[in-house]
CSV table of N, CA and C in Angstrom, one decimal:
chain,number,residue,atom,x,y,z
A,17,MET,N,-40.0,17.4,-4.1
A,17,MET,CA,-39.4,16.5,-3.1
A,17,MET,C,-40.2,16.5,-2.1
A,18,ASN,N,-40.6,15.4,-1.7
A,18,ASN,CA,-41.4,15.1,-0.5
A,18,ASN,C,-40.6,15.3,0.8
A,19,ALA,N,-41.2,15.0,1.8
A,19,ALA,CA,-40.5,15.2,3.2
A,19,ALA,C,-39.6,14.0,3.4
A,20,ALA,N,-39.9,12.6,3.1
A,20,ALA,CA,-39.0,11.8,3.2
A,20,ALA,C,-37.8,11.9,2.4
A,21,GLU,N,-37.9,12.4,1.2
A,21,GLU,CA,-36.6,12.6,0.4
A,21,GLU,C,-35.7,13.9,1.0
A,22,LYS,N,-36.6,14.9,1.7
A,22,LYS,CA,-35.8,15.8,2.2
A,22,LYS,C,-34.9,15.4,3.4
A,23,LYS,N,-35.5,14.4,4.2
A,23,LYS,CA,-34.6,13.7,5.2
A,23,LYS,C,-33.5,13.1,4.9
A,24,VAL,N,-33.8,12.3,3.6
A,24,VAL,CA,-32.6,11.3,3.2
A,24,VAL,C,-31.5,12.4,2.7
A,25,VAL,N,-32.1,13.5,2.1
A,25,VAL,CA,-30.8,14.5,1.7
A,25,VAL,C,-30.2,15.0,3.1
A,26,ARG,N,-30.8,15.4,3.9
A,26,ARG,CA,-30.4,16.2,5.0
A,26,ARG,C,-29.3,15.1,5.8
A,27,ILE,N,-29.7,13.9,5.9
A,27,ILE,CA,-28.9,13.0,6.5
A,27,ILE,C,-27.6,12.5,5.7
A,28,ALA,N,-27.6,12.7,4.5
A,28,ALA,CA,-26.6,12.4,3.8
A,28,ALA,C,-25.4,13.6,3.7
A,29,ILE,N,-26.1,14.7,3.9
A,29,ILE,CA,-25.5,16.0,3.9
A,29,ILE,C,-24.5,16.2,5.4
A,30,PHE,N,-25.4,15.7,6.3
A,30,PHE,CA,-24.7,15.5,7.7
A,30,PHE,C,-23.6,14.8,7.9
A,31,LEU,N,-23.9,13.2,7.1
A,31,LEU,CA,-23.1,12.3,7.3
A,31,LEU,C,-21.6,12.7,6.4
A,32,PHE,N,-21.8,13.4,5.4
A,32,PHE,CA,-20.6,13.8,4.6
A,32,PHE,C,-20.0,14.7,5.3
A,33,ALA,N,-20.5,15.6,6.0
A,33,ALA,CA,-19.8,16.7,7.1
A,33,ALA,C,-19.1,16.1,8.1
A,34,VAL,N,-19.6,15.0,8.6
A,34,VAL,CA,-19.0,14.5,9.8
A,34,VAL,C,-17.8,13.7,9.0
A,35,GLY,N,-17.8,12.9,8.3
A,35,GLY,CA,-16.9,12.3,7.3
A,35,GLY,C,-15.6,13.2,7.2
A,36,THR,N,-16.0,14.5,6.7
A,36,THR,CA,-15.0,15.3,6.2
A,36,THR,C,-14.4,15.7,7.4
A,37,LEU,N,-15.2,16.1,8.4
A,37,LEU,CA,-14.6,16.6,9.6
A,37,LEU,C,-13.6,15.4,10.3
A,38,VAL,N,-13.9,14.4,10.5
A,38,VAL,CA,-13.3,13.3,10.9
A,38,VAL,C,-12.1,13.1,10.2
A,39,ARG,N,-12.1,13.2,8.8
A,39,ARG,CA,-10.9,12.9,8.0
A,39,ARG,C,-9.8,13.9,7.9
A,40,PHE,N,-10.3,15.1,8.1
A,40,PHE,CA,-9.3,16.3,8.0
A,40,PHE,C,-9.2,17.1,9.5
A,41,ALA,N,-9.7,16.8,10.3
A,41,ALA,CA,-9.5,17.2,11.6
A,41,ALA,C,-7.9,17.1,12.2
A,42,PRO,N,-7.6,18.2,12.9
A,42,PRO,CA,-6.1,17.8,13.3
A,42,PRO,C,-5.8,16.9,14.6
A,43,TRP,N,-6.9,16.8,15.3
A,43,TRP,CA,-6.8,15.8,16.3
A,43,TRP,C,-7.1,14.6,16.2
A,44,GLY,N,-6.8,13.8,17.0
A,44,GLY,CA,-7.1,12.3,16.7
A,44,GLY,C,-6.0,11.5,17.2
A,45,LEU,N,-6.0,9.9,16.9
A,45,LEU,CA,-4.9,9.2,17.1
A,45,LEU,C,-3.9,9.2,15.9
A,46,PRO,N,-2.5,9.4,16.3
A,46,PRO,CA,-1.6,9.2,15.2
A,46,PRO,C,-1.6,8.2,14.3
A,47,ALA,N,-1.3,8.3,13.2
A,47,ALA,CA,-1.3,7.0,12.1
A,47,ALA,C,-0.2,6.2,12.5
A,48,ILE,N,0.0,4.8,12.2
A,48,ILE,CA,1.2,4.2,12.5
A,48,ILE,C,2.4,4.5,11.7
A,49,GLU,N,2.4,5.4,10.7
A,49,GLU,CA,3.5,5.6,9.7
A,49,GLU,C,3.9,7.0,10.5
A,50,ASN,N,3.3,7.5,11.2
A,50,ASN,CA,3.9,8.9,12.2
A,50,ASN,C,4.9,8.5,13.2
A,51,VAL,N,4.9,6.9,13.7
A,51,VAL,CA,5.3,6.8,14.7
A,51,VAL,C,7.0,5.8,14.0
A,52,ASP,N,8.1,6.5,14.7
A,52,ASP,CA,9.1,6.1,14.1
A,52,ASP,C,10.0,5.3,15.3
A,53,ILE,N,9.9,4.0,15.2
A,53,ILE,CA,10.3,2.9,16.0
A,53,ILE,C,11.9,3.2,16.1
A,54,ALA,N,12.6,3.4,14.8
A,54,ALA,CA,14.1,3.5,15.1
A,54,ALA,C,14.5,4.4,15.8
A,55,ASP,N,13.8,5.7,16.0
A,55,ASP,CA,14.4,6.6,17.0
A,55,ASP,C,14.1,6.3,18.3
A,56,ARG,N,12.8,5.8,18.6
A,56,ARG,CA,12.6,5.1,19.7
A,56,ARG,C,14.0,4.3,20.3
A,57,GLN,N,14.0,3.0,19.6
A,57,GLN,CA,14.9,2.2,20.0
A,57,GLN,C,16.4,2.9,20.2
A,58,LYS,N,16.7,4.0,19.3
A,58,LYS,CA,18.1,4.5,19.4
A,58,LYS,C,18.0,5.4,20.9
A,59,HIS,N,16.9,5.9,21.1
A,59,HIS,CA,16.9,6.6,22.3
A,59,HIS,C,16.8,5.5,23.7
A,60,ALA,N,16.3,4.5,23.4
A,60,ALA,CA,16.3,3.5,24.3
A,60,ALA,C,17.8,3.1,24.6
A,61,GLN,N,18.5,2.6,23.7
A,61,GLN,CA,19.7,2.2,23.8
A,61,GLN,C,20.8,3.0,24.4
A,62,THR,N,20.5,4.8,24.0
A,62,THR,CA,21.7,5.6,24.8
A,62,THR,C,21.1,5.9,26.2
A,63,SER,N,20.1,5.5,26.7
A,63,SER,CA,19.6,6.1,27.9
A,63,SER,C,20.6,5.3,28.9
A,64,LYS,N,20.7,6.1,30.1
A,64,LYS,CA,21.3,5.3,31.1
A,64,LYS,C,20.7,5.3,32.4
A,65,VAL,N,20.6,4.2,33.0
A,65,VAL,CA,19.9,4.3,34.4
A,65,VAL,C,20.8,3.6,35.6
A,66,SER,N,21.1,4.7,36.3
A,66,SER,CA,22.2,4.5,37.5
A,66,SER,C,23.6,4.1,36.9
A,67,GLY,N,24.0,4.9,35.8
A,67,GLY,CA,25.3,4.8,35.2
A,67,GLY,C,25.4,3.5,34.2
A,68,VAL,N,24.5,2.6,34.1
A,68,VAL,CA,24.7,1.4,33.3
A,68,VAL,C,23.9,1.6,32.1
A,69,ALA,N,24.6,1.5,30.9
A,69,ALA,CA,23.7,1.5,29.5
A,69,ALA,C,22.7,0.5,29.6
A,70,GLN,N,21.5,0.7,29.2
A,70,GLN,CA,20.5,-0.4,29.0
A,70,GLN,C,20.0,-0.3,27.9
A,71,SER,N,19.4,-1.4,27.3
A,71,SER,CA,18.9,-1.3,25.6
A,71,SER,C,17.5,-1.1,25.8
A,72,ARG,N,16.7,-1.0,27.0
A,72,ARG,CA,15.4,-0.8,27.0
A,72,ARG,C,15.0,0.0,28.2
A,73,LEU,N,14.3,1.0,28.0
A,73,LEU,CA,13.7,1.5,29.4
A,73,LEU,C,12.9,0.7,30.1
A,74,GLU,N,13.0,0.9,31.4
A,74,GLU,CA,12.3,0.1,32.2
A,74,GLU,C,11.6,1.0,33.3
A,75,TYR,N,10.6,0.2,33.6
A,75,TYR,CA,9.6,1.0,34.4
A,75,TYR,C,9.1,0.0,35.7
A,76,ALA,N,9.2,0.1,36.8
A,76,ALA,CA,9.3,-0.9,37.8
A,76,ALA,C,9.4,-2.2,37.5
A,77,GLY,N,10.7,-2.4,36.9
A,77,GLY,CA,11.1,-3.8,36.6
A,77,GLY,C,10.3,-4.5,35.0
A,78,GLU,N,9.3,-3.8,34.4
A,78,GLU,CA,9.0,-4.2,33.2
A,78,GLU,C,9.2,-3.3,32.2
A,79,SER,N,9.1,-3.9,31.1
A,79,SER,CA,9.5,-2.9,29.8
A,79,SER,C,8.5,-1.7,29.7
A,80,ALA,N,8.7,-0.7,29.2
A,80,ALA,CA,7.6,0.5,29.2
A,80,ALA,C,6.7,-0.2,28.1
A,81,PRO,N,5.4,0.2,28.3
A,81,PRO,CA,4.4,-0.4,27.4
A,81,PRO,C,4.4,0.0,26.0
A,82,ASP,N,4.9,1.2,25.8
A,82,ASP,CA,4.9,2.0,24.5
A,82,ASP,C,6.1,1.5,23.7
A,83,MET,N,7.0,1.1,24.4
A,83,MET,CA,8.5,0.9,23.6
A,83,MET,C,8.7,-0.5,23.4
A,84,PRO,N,9.2,-0.9,22.2
A,84,PRO,CA,9.3,-2.4,21.7
A,84,PRO,C,10.7,-2.8,22.3
A,85,ALA,N,10.8,-4.2,22.6
A,85,ALA,CA,11.9,-4.6,23.1
A,85,ALA,C,13.1,-4.8,22.0
A,86,VAL,N,14.4,-4.5,22.5
A,86,VAL,CA,15.4,-4.4,21.6
A,86,VAL,C,16.3,-5.3,22.0
A,87,ALA,N,17.4,-5.9,21.3
A,87,ALA,CA,18.3,-6.8,21.7
A,87,ALA,C,18.9,-6.3,22.8
A,88,GLU,N,19.6,-7.0,23.7
A,88,GLU,CA,20.5,-6.6,24.6
A,88,GLU,C,21.7,-6.0,24.3
A,89,SER,N,22.3,-6.7,23.5
A,89,SER,CA,23.8,-6.3,22.9
A,89,SER,C,23.8,-5.6,21.6
A,90,ALA,N,24.3,-4.5,21.5
A,90,ALA,CA,24.3,-3.6,20.3
A,90,ALA,C,25.1,-4.6,19.0
A,91,GLY,N,26.2,-5.1,19.7
A,91,GLY,CA,27.0,-5.9,18.7
A,91,GLY,C,26.4,-7.2,18.2
A,92,ASP,N,25.3,-7.6,18.7
A,92,ASP,CA,25.0,-9.0,18.8
A,92,ASP,C,24.5,-9.3,17.2
A,93,PRO,N,25.3,-10.1,16.4
A,93,PRO,CA,24.7,-10.5,15.1
A,93,PRO,C,23.3,-11.2,15.0
A,94,GLN,N,23.0,-11.7,16.2
A,94,GLN,CA,21.7,-12.4,16.5
A,94,GLN,C,20.5,-11.6,16.3
A,95,ALA,N,20.5,-10.1,16.8
A,95,ALA,CA,19.8,-9.3,17.2
A,95,ALA,C,19.2,-8.9,15.6
A,96,LYS,N,18.0,-8.7,15.8
A,96,LYS,CA,17.1,-8.5,14.4
A,96,LYS,C,16.3,-7.1,14.8
A,97,SER,N,16.5,-6.1,13.8
A,97,SER,CA,16.0,-5.1,14.1
A,97,SER,C,14.4,-5.2,13.6
A,98,PRO,N,13.5,-4.6,14.1
A,98,PRO,CA,12.1,-4.9,13.7
A,98,PRO,C,12.0,-4.0,12.3
A,99,PRO,N,11.0,-4.7,11.4
A,99,PRO,CA,11.1,-4.0,9.8
A,99,PRO,C,10.4,-2.7,10.0
A,100,LYS,N,11.0,-1.9,9.2
A,100,LYS,CA,10.7,-0.5,9.1
A,100,LYS,C,9.4,-0.6,8.2
A,101,ARG,N,8.4,0.4,8.8
A,101,ARG,CA,7.2,0.4,8.5
A,101,ARG,C,6.9,1.8,7.8
A,102,GLY,N,6.1,2.0,6.7
A,102,GLY,CA,5.9,3.2,6.0
A,102,GLY,C,5.0,2.7,4.6
A,103,LYS,N,5.0,3.9,3.7
A,103,LYS,CA,4.2,3.7,2.7
A,103,LYS,C,4.9,3.0,1.8
A,104,LYS,N,4.6,2.0,1.2
A,104,LYS,CA,5.2,1.3,0.1
A,104,LYS,C,5.3,2.1,-1.4
A,105,LYS,N,6.7,2.2,-1.8
A,105,LYS,CA,6.5,3.2,-2.9
A,105,LYS,C,6.4,2.5,-4.4
A,106,LYS,N,5.5,3.3,-5.1
A,106,LYS,CA,5.1,2.3,-6.0
A,106,LYS,C,5.9,2.6,-7.2
A,107,ALA,N,6.1,2.0,-8.2
A,107,ALA,CA,6.9,2.2,-9.2
A,107,ALA,C,6.4,3.0,-10.4
A,108,VAL,N,7.0,3.9,-11.1
A,108,VAL,CA,6.5,4.9,-12.0
A,108,VAL,C,6.4,3.9,-13.2
A,109,VAL,N,5.1,4.2,-13.8
A,109,VAL,CA,4.6,3.6,-15.0
A,109,VAL,C,4.4,4.4,-16.1
A,110,ARG,N,5.2,4.3,-17.2
A,110,ARG,CA,5.1,5.2,-18.3
A,110,ARG,C,4.0,4.7,-19.5
A,111,PHE,N,2.9,5.4,-19.8
A,111,PHE,CA,2.0,4.6,-20.7
A,111,PHE,C,2.4,5.3,-22.1
A,112,PRO,N,2.2,4.7,-23.2
A,112,PRO,CA,1.6,3.4,-23.3
A,112,PRO,C,2.6,2.5,-22.9
A,113,LEU,N,1.9,1.3,-22.4
A,113,LEU,CA,2.8,0.3,-21.8
A,113,LEU,C,3.1,-0.8,-22.8
A,114,ARG,N,4.4,-1.2,-22.9
A,114,ARG,CA,4.8,-2.4,-23.8
A,114,ARG,C,4.6,-3.6,-23.4
A,115,ILE,N,3.5,-4.1,-23.7
A,115,ILE,CA,2.7,-5.3,-23.2
A,115,ILE,C,3.8,-6.5,-23.2
A,116,ASN,N,4.6,-6.7,-24.1
A,116,ASN,CA,5.5,-7.8,-24.3
A,116,ASN,C,6.8,-7.7,-23.4
A,117,ASP,N,7.0,-6.4,-22.7
A,117,ASP,CA,8.1,-6.3,-22.0
A,117,ASP,C,7.7,-6.1,-20.6
A,118,ALA,N,6.3,-5.9,-20.3
A,118,ALA,CA,6.0,-5.3,-19.1
A,118,ALA,C,6.1,-6.4,-17.9
A,119,THR,N,6.3,-5.9,-16.8
A,119,THR,CA,6.4,-6.5,-15.4
A,119,THR,C,5.2,-6.8,-14.7
A,120,ALA,N,5.1,-7.5,-13.8
A,120,ALA,CA,3.8,-7.7,-13.2
A,120,ALA,C,3.5,-6.2,-12.3
A,121,ASP,N,4.3,-5.6,-11.8
A,121,ASP,CA,3.9,-4.3,-11.3
A,121,ASP,C,3.4,-3.4,-12.3
A,122,GLU,N,4.2,-3.3,-13.3
A,122,GLU,CA,3.7,-2.3,-14.4
A,122,GLU,C,2.1,-2.8,-14.9
A,123,LEU,N,2.1,-4.2,-15.0
A,123,LEU,CA,0.8,-4.5,-15.5
A,123,LEU,C,-0.3,-4.4,-14.5
A,124,CYS,N,0.0,-4.3,-13.2
A,124,CYS,CA,-1.1,-3.9,-12.1
A,124,CYS,C,-1.3,-2.5,-12.2
A,125,ALA,N,-0.5,-1.6,-12.8
A,125,ALA,CA,-0.9,-0.2,-12.8
A,125,ALA,C,-2.2,-0.2,-14.1
A,126,LEU,N,-2.6,-1.0,-14.9
A,126,LEU,CA,-3.7,-0.9,-15.7
A,126,LEU,C,-5.0,-1.3,-15.0
A,127,LYS,N,-5.7,-0.5,-15.6
A,127,LYS,CA,-7.1,-0.5,-14.9
A,127,LYS,C,-7.9,-1.9,-15.1
A,128,GLY,N,-8.4,-2.6,-13.8
A,128,GLY,CA,-8.9,-4.0,-14.1
A,128,GLY,C,-7.7,-5.2,-13.9
A,129,VAL,N,-6.5,-4.8,-13.9
A,129,VAL,CA,-5.5,-5.8,-13.9
A,129,VAL,C,-5.0,-5.8,-12.6
A,130,GLY,N,-5.1,-7.0,-11.9
A,130,GLY,CA,-4.6,-7.4,-10.5
A,130,GLY,C,-3.4,-8.1,-10.6
A,131,PRO,N,-2.7,-8.4,-9.3
A,131,PRO,CA,-1.5,-9.4,-9.4
A,131,PRO,C,-1.9,-10.7,-10.0
A,132,LYS,N,-3.0,-11.1,-9.9
A,132,LYS,CA,-3.2,-12.7,-10.5
A,132,LYS,C,-3.3,-12.6,-11.7
A,133,LEU,N,-4.2,-11.4,-12.3
A,133,LEU,CA,-4.2,-11.6,-13.8
A,133,LEU,C,-2.9,-11.2,-14.4
A,134,ALA,N,-2.1,-10.3,-13.7
A,134,ALA,CA,-0.7,-9.8,-14.1
A,134,ALA,C,0.0,-11.2,-14.5
A,135,ASP,N,0.1,-12.0,-13.4
A,135,ASP,CA,0.7,-13.2,-13.2
A,135,ASP,C,0.4,-14.0,-14.6
A,136,LYS,N,-1.0,-14.3,-14.9
A,136,LYS,CA,-1.6,-15.0,-15.9
A,136,LYS,C,-1.1,-14.3,-17.2
A,137,ILE,N,-1.1,-13.1,-17.5
A,137,ILE,CA,-0.4,-12.3,-18.7
A,137,ILE,C,0.7,-12.9,-18.8
A,138,ILE,N,1.7,-12.7,-17.7
A,138,ILE,CA,3.1,-13.1,-18.2
A,138,ILE,C,3.3,-14.5,-18.3
A,139,ALA,N,2.6,-15.3,-17.6
A,139,ALA,CA,2.8,-16.8,-17.9
A,139,ALA,C,2.2,-17.3,-19.3
A,140,PHE,N,1.3,-16.6,-19.9
A,140,PHE,CA,0.9,-16.8,-21.2
A,140,PHE,C,2.0,-16.3,-22.1
A,141,ARG,N,2.7,-15.1,-22.0
A,141,ARG,CA,3.3,-14.7,-22.6
A,141,ARG,C,4.7,-15.4,-22.8
A,142,GLU,N,5.1,-16.2,-21.9
A,142,GLU,CA,6.0,-16.9,-21.8
A,142,GLU,C,6.0,-18.5,-22.4
A,143,ALA,N,4.7,-19.0,-22.2
A,143,ALA,CA,4.5,-20.0,-22.9
A,143,ALA,C,4.3,-19.7,-24.2
A,144,ASN,N,3.5,-18.9,-24.8
A,144,ASN,CA,3.0,-18.8,-26.3
A,144,ASN,C,4.0,-17.7,-26.8
A,145,GLY,N,5.0,-16.9,-26.4
A,145,GLY,CA,5.8,-16.0,-27.3
A,145,GLY,C,4.9,-14.8,-27.1
A,146,PRO,N,5.6,-13.8,-27.6
A,146,PRO,CA,5.0,-12.3,-27.6
A,146,PRO,C,3.5,-12.0,-28.4
A,147,PHE,N,2.7,-11.3,-27.5
A,147,PHE,CA,1.4,-10.7,-28.0
A,147,PHE,C,1.7,-10.1,-29.5
A,148,GLY,N,0.9,-10.5,-30.3
A,148,GLY,CA,0.9,-9.9,-31.7
A,148,GLY,C,-0.2,-8.8,-31.8
A,149,GLY,N,-1.0,-8.7,-31.0
A,149,GLY,CA,-2.3,-8.2,-31.2
A,149,GLY,C,-3.3,-8.1,-30.0
A,150,PRO,N,-4.4,-7.4,-30.4
A,150,PRO,CA,-5.5,-7.7,-29.2
A,150,PRO,C,-6.1,-8.9,-29.0
A,151,SER,N,-6.0,-9.7,-30.4
A,151,SER,CA,-6.8,-11.0,-30.3
A,151,SER,C,-5.9,-11.9,-29.6
A,152,SER,N,-4.7,-11.9,-29.6
A,152,SER,CA,-3.9,-12.7,-28.9
A,152,SER,C,-3.8,-12.4,-27.4
A,153,LEU,N,-4.1,-11.2,-26.8
A,153,LEU,CA,-4.0,-10.9,-25.4
A,153,LEU,C,-5.6,-11.4,-24.9
A,154,GLN,N,-6.5,-11.3,-25.7
A,154,GLN,CA,-7.7,-11.8,-25.3
A,154,GLN,C,-7.8,-13.3,-25.0
A,155,LYS,N,-7.0,-14.1,-25.3
A,155,LYS,CA,-6.8,-15.5,-25.2
A,155,LYS,C,-6.3,-15.9,-23.7
A,156,VAL,N,-5.7,-14.9,-23.3
A,156,VAL,CA,-5.5,-15.0,-21.6
A,156,VAL,C,-6.5,-15.1,-20.8
A,157,PRO,N,-6.6,-16.3,-20.2
A,157,PRO,CA,-7.7,-16.6,-19.2
A,157,PRO,C,-8.0,-15.4,-18.2
A,158,GLY,N,-9.2,-14.7,-18.1
A,158,GLY,CA,-9.6,-13.6,-17.3
A,158,GLY,C,-9.8,-12.5,-18.1
A,159,ILE,N,-9.3,-12.2,-19.2
A,159,ILE,CA,-9.3,-11.1,-20.0
A,159,ILE,C,-10.9,-11.5,-21.4
A,160,GLY,N,-11.6,-10.7,-20.9
A,160,GLY,CA,-12.8,-10.8,-21.9
A,160,GLY,C,-12.9,-9.6,-22.9
A,161,LYS,N,-14.1,-9.3,-23.4
A,161,LYS,CA,-14.1,-8.6,-24.4
A,161,LYS,C,-14.0,-7.1,-23.6
A,162,LYS,N,-14.9,-6.9,-22.6
A,162,LYS,CA,-14.7,-5.5,-21.7
A,162,LYS,C,-13.6,-5.2,-21.1
A,163,LYS,N,-13.1,-6.1,-20.6
A,163,LYS,CA,-11.7,-5.6,-19.9
A,163,LYS,C,-10.6,-5.5,-20.9
A,164,LEU,N,-10.4,-6.0,-22.1
A,164,LEU,CA,-9.6,-6.0,-23.2
A,164,LEU,C,-9.8,-4.7,-23.8
A,165,GLU,N,-11.3,-4.1,-23.8
A,165,GLU,CA,-11.5,-2.7,-24.3
A,165,GLU,C,-10.9,-1.6,-23.3
A,166,GLY,N,-10.8,-1.8,-22.0
A,166,GLY,CA,-10.4,-0.9,-21.0
A,166,GLY,C,-8.7,-1.0,-21.0
A,167,ILE,N,-8.2,-2.2,-21.5
A,167,ILE,CA,-6.7,-2.2,-21.4
A,167,ILE,C,-6.0,-1.7,-22.8
A,168,LEU,N,-6.8,-1.9,-23.7
A,168,LEU,CA,-6.1,-1.4,-25.2
A,168,LEU,C,-5.8,-0.1,-25.0
A,169,PRO,N,-6.4,0.8,-24.7
A,169,PRO,CA,-5.6,2.4,-25.1
A,169,PRO,C,-4.5,2.7,-24.3
A,170,TRP,N,-4.1,1.7,-23.2
A,170,TRP,CA,-3.0,2.0,-22.6
A,170,TRP,C,-1.9,1.0,-23.0
A,171,VAL,N,-1.7,0.1,-23.8
A,171,VAL,CA,-0.8,-0.7,-24.2
A,171,VAL,C,-0.5,-0.8,-25.6
A,172,ILE,N,0.8,-1.0,-25.9
A,172,ILE,CA,1.1,-1.4,-27.4
A,172,ILE,C,1.7,-2.6,-27.5
A,173,PHE,N,1.6,-3.1,-28.6
A,173,PHE,CA,2.1,-4.3,-29.0
A,173,PHE,C,3.4,-4.1,-30.0
A,174,ASP,N,4.5,-4.8,-29.8
A,174,ASP,CA,5.7,-4.6,-30.5
A,174,ASP,C,6.0,-5.7,-31.4
């Protein structure tokens, strides 16, 4: 290995170490999933300032910068709570997948199949009936020979 190659290897190792440190270090900004907005709203609704219940914390006449605004009346049917954020739960998919009964989410679990291709597979299946074998699956626009080879070990045709 010459000197230039050694420098490249050293830089790669250094960048890998820095990336690992940043990824697994206990310090840093909290992720958005770690902030529970519902608890903050509950705290804001139950807090009392000068004996009067208020729906949001106030600081010098303005809403607190880190607190979201909530409805003034807890019983107000027009009041909308903010959508809960968090990780979207993925459906459990069992393989081999029955291609003639699979939903779009189940098809997306296959390697190389995204939402658009899953919709194309379902539309083709509804228009032409159930798939009889690999040759009928290859007729779907977007599925070529390579993609079919990647899908076949994970699907069954009934």
